[in-house]
mmCIF file of C-alpha atoms in Angstrom:
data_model
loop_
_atom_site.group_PDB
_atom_site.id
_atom_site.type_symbol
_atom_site.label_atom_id
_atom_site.label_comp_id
_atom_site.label_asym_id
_atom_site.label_seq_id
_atom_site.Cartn_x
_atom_site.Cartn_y
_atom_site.Cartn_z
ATOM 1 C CA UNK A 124 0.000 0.000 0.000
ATOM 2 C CA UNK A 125 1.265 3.582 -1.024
ATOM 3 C CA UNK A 126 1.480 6.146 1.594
ATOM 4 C CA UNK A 127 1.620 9.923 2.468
ATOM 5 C CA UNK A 128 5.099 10.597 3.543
ATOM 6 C CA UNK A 129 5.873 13.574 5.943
ATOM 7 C CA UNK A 130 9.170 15.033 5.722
ATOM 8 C CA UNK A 131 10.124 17.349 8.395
ATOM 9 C CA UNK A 132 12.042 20.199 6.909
ATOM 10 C CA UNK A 133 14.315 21.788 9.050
ATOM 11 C CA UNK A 134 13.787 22.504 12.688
ATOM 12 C CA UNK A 135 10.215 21.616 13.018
ATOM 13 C CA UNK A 136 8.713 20.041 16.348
ATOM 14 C CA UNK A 137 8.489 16.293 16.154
ATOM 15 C CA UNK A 138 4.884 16.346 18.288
ATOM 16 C CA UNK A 139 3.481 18.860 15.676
ATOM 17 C CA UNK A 140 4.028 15.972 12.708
ATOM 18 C CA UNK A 141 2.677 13.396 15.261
ATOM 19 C CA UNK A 142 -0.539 15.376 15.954
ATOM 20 C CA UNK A 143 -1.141 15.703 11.924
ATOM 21 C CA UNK A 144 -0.501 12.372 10.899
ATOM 22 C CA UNK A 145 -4.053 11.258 12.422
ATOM 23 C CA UNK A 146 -6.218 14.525 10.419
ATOM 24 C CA UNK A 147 -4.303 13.707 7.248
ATOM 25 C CA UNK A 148 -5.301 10.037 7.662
ATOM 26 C CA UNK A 149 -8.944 10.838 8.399
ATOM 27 C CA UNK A 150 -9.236 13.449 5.332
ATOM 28 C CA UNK A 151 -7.486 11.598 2.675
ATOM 29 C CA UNK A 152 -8.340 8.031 3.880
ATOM 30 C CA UNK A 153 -4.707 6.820 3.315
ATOM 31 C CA UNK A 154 -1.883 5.575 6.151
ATOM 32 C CA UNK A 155 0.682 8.258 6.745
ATOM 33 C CA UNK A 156 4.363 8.155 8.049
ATOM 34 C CA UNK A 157 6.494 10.491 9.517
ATOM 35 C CA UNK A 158 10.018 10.036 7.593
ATOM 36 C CA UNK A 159 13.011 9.557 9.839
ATOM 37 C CA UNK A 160 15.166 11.925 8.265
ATOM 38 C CA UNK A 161 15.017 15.619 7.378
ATOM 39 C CA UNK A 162 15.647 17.771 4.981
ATOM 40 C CA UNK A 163 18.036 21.077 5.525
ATOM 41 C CA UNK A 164 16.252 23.775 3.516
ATOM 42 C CA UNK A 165 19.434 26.022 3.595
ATOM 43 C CA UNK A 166 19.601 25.467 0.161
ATOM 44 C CA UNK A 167 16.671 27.893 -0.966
ATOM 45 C CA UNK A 168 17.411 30.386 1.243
ATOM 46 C CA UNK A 169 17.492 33.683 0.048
ATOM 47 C CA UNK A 170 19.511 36.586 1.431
ATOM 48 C CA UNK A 171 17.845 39.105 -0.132
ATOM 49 C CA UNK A 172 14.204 38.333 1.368
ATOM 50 C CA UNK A 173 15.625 36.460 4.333
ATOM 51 C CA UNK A 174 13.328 33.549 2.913
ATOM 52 C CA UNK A 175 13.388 30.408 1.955
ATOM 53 C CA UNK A 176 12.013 29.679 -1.850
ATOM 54 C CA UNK A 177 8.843 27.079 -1.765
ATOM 55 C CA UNK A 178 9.650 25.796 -5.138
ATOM 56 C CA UNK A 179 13.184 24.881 -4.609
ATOM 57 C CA UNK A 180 12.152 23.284 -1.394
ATOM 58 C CA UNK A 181 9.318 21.039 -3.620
ATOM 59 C CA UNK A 182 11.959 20.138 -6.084
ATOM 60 C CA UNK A 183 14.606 19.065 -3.872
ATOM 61 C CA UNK A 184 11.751 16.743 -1.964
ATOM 62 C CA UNK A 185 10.998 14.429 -4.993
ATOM 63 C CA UNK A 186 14.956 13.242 -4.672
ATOM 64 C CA UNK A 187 12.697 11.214 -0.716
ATOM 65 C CA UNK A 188 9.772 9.845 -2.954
ATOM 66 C CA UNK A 189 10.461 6.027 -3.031
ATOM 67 C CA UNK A 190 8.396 3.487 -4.457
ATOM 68 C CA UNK A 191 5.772 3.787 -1.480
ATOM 69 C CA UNK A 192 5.198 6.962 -1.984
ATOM 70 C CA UNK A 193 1.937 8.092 -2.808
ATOM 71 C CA UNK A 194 2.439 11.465 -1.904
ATOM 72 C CA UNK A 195 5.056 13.944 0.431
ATOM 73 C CA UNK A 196 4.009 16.515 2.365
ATOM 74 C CA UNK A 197 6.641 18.315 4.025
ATOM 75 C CA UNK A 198 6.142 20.544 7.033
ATOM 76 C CA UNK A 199 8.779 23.350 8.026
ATOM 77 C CA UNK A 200 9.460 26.021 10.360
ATOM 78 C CA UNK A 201 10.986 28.776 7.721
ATOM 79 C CA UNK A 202 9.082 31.485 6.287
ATOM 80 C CA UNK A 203 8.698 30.654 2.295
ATOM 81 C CA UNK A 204 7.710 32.866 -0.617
ATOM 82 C CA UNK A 205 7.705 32.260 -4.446
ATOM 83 C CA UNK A 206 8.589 35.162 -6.580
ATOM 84 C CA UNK A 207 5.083 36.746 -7.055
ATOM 85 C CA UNK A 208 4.001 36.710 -3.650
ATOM 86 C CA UNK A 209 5.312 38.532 -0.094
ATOM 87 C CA UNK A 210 5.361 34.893 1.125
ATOM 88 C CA UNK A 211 3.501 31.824 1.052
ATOM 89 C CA UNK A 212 1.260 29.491 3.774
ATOM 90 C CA UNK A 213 2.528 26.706 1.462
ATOM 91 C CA UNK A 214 2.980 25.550 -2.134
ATOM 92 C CA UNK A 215 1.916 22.309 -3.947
ATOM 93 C CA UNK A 216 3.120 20.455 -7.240
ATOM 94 C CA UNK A 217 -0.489 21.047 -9.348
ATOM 95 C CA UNK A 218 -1.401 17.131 -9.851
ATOM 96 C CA UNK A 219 1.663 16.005 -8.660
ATOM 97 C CA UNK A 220 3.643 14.062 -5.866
ATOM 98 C CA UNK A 221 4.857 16.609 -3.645
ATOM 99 C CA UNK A 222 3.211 20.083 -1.052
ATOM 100 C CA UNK A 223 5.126 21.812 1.422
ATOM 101 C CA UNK A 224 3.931 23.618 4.339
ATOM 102 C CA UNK A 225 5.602 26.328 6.555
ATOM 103 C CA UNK A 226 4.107 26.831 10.273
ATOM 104 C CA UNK A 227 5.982 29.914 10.133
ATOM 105 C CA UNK A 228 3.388 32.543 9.929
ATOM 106 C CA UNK A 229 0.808 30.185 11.526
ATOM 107 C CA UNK A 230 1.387 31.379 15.243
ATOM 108 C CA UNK A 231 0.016 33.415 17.313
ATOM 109 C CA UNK A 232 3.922 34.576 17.922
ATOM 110 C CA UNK A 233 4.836 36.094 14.503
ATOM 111 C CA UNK A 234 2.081 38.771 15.068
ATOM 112 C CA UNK A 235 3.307 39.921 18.555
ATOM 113 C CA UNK A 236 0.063 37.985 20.504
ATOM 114 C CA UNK A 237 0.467 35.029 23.158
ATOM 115 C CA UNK A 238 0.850 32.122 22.420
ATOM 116 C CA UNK A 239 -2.352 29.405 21.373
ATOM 117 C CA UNK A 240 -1.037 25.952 20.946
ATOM 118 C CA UNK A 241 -4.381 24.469 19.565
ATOM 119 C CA UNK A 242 -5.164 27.729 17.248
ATOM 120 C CA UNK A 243 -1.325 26.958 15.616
ATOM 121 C CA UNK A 244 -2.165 23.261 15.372
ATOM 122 C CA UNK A 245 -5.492 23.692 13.614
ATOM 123 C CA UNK A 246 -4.008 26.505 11.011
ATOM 124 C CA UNK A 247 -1.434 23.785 10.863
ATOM 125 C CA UNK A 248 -3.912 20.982 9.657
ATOM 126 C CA UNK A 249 -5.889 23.526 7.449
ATOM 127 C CA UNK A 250 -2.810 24.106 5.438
ATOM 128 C CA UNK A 251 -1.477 20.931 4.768
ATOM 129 C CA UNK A 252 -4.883 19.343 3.742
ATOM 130 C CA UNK A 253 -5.394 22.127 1.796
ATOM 131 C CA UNK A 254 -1.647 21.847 0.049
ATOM 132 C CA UNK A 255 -2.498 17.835 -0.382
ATOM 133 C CA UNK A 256 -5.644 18.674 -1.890
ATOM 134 C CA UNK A 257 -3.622 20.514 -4.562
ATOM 135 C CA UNK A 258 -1.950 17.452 -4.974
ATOM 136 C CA UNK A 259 -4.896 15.898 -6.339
ATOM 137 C CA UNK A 260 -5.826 18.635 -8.357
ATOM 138 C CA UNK A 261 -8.171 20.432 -6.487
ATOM 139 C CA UNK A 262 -8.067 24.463 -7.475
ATOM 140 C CA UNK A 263 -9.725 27.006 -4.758
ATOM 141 C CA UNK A 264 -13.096 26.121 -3.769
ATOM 142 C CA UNK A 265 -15.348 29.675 -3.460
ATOM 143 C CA UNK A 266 -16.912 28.041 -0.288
ATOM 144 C CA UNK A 267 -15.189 29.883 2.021
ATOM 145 C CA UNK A 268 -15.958 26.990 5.061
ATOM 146 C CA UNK A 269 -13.713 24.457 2.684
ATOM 147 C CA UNK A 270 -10.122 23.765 3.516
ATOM 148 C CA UNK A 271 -9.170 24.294 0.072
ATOM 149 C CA UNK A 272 -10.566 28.263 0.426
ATOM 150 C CA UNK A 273 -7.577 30.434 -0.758
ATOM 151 C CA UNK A 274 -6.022 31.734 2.318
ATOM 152 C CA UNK A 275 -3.640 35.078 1.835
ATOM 153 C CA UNK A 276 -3.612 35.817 6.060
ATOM 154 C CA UNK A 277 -4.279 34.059 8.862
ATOM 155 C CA UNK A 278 -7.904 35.134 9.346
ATOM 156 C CA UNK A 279 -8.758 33.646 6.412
ATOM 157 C CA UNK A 280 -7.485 29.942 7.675
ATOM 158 C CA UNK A 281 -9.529 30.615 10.773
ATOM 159 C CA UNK A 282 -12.509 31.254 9.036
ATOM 160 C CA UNK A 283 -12.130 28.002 7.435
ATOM 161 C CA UNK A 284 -13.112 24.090 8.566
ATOM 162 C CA UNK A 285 -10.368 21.675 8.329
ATOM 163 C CA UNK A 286 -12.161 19.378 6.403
ATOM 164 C CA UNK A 287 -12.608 19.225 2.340
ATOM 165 C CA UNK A 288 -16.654 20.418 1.387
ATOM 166 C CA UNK A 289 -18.916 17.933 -0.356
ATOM 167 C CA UNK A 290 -18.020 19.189 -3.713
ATOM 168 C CA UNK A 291 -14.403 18.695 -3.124
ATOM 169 C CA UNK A 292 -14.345 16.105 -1.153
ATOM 170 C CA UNK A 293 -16.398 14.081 -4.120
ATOM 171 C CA UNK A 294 -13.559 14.882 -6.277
ATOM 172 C CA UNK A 295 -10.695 13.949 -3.885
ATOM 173 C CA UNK A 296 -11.928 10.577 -1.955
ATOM 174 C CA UNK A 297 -12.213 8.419 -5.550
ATOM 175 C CA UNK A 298 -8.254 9.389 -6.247
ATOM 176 C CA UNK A 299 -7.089 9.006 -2.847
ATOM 177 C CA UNK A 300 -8.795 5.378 -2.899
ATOM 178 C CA UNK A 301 -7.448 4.526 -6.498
ATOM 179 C CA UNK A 302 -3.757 5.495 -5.981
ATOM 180 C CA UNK A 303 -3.406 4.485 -2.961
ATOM 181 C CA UNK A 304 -4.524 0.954 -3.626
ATOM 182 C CA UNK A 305 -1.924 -1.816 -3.262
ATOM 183 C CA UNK A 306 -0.575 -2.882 -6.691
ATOM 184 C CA UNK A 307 -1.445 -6.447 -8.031
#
């Protein structure tokens, strides 16, 4: 059976990827694992933004997909961005193998408030189903309530549920259940 691999990227809490393997199973329907190793994203930093480039970080991740693999979803603590954009919640490969997620801007910290554990961990969730439904091919859903809502702050993520509306979820379940199906 293929799975959903989490890479941690960097320094990222081991608990965090613990506590989303279980919401990623019960969205997508498919075993996860949290990979043993990590990757070092110093390789897409850039100096001039003091960020760390999404896409680079995405390309460098299909060199962990193994023959398991269904998809990766990697989770990280660095602040991304991709050209266009100030910065980025997280970036997916369209249709394809690989989403990355950065928990960066997702706390409560990075906007000078206290602390909220839970709040972090649910805009955590949000984001990487909604970066795995990319994966599958899902585009924004104008249902504001669905995970896969376009998010450009934090208020938006809030508003949304972490789970994947009817329409959506239609679309998803059927190509979570047919690649992810042992081979015979």
């Amino acid at each position: 059976m293929k799975l959903l691999h989490i890479l941690p990227i960097g320094n990222i809490d081991d608990g965090l990827l613990k506590d989303l393997r279980p919401a990623i199973e019960e969205t997508f329907r498919v075993p996860c694992k949290v990979l043993p190793l990590r990757l070092d994203p110093e390789f897409a930093f850039h100096g001039e933004r003091q960020q760390y480039h999404s896409s680079e970080i995405l390309q460098r991740m299909q060199t962990f997909l193994t023959t398991d693999t269904w998809r990766m979803l990697g989770i990280s603590a660095v602040d991304l961005y991709i050209p266009i954009l100030t910065f980025v919640f997280g970036e997916a490969q369209m249709g394809g193998p690989c989403a990355v997620v950065s928990a960066h801007r997702l706390r409560q910290e990075f906007y000078g408030l206290a602390p909220d554990r839970e709040l972090f961990r649910q805009r955590l969730i949000k984001e990487a189903v909604h970066e795995v439904g990319h994966t599958l091919n899902l585009t924004h859903c104008e249902d504001y309530r669905c995970v896969m809502a376009s998010s450009h702050a934090v208020e938006w993520i809030d508003l949304k549920e972490s789970a994947l509306c009817a329409a959506c979820r239609a679309v998803a379940i059927p190509l979570t259940q047919v690649q992810s199906a042992p081979m015979i």
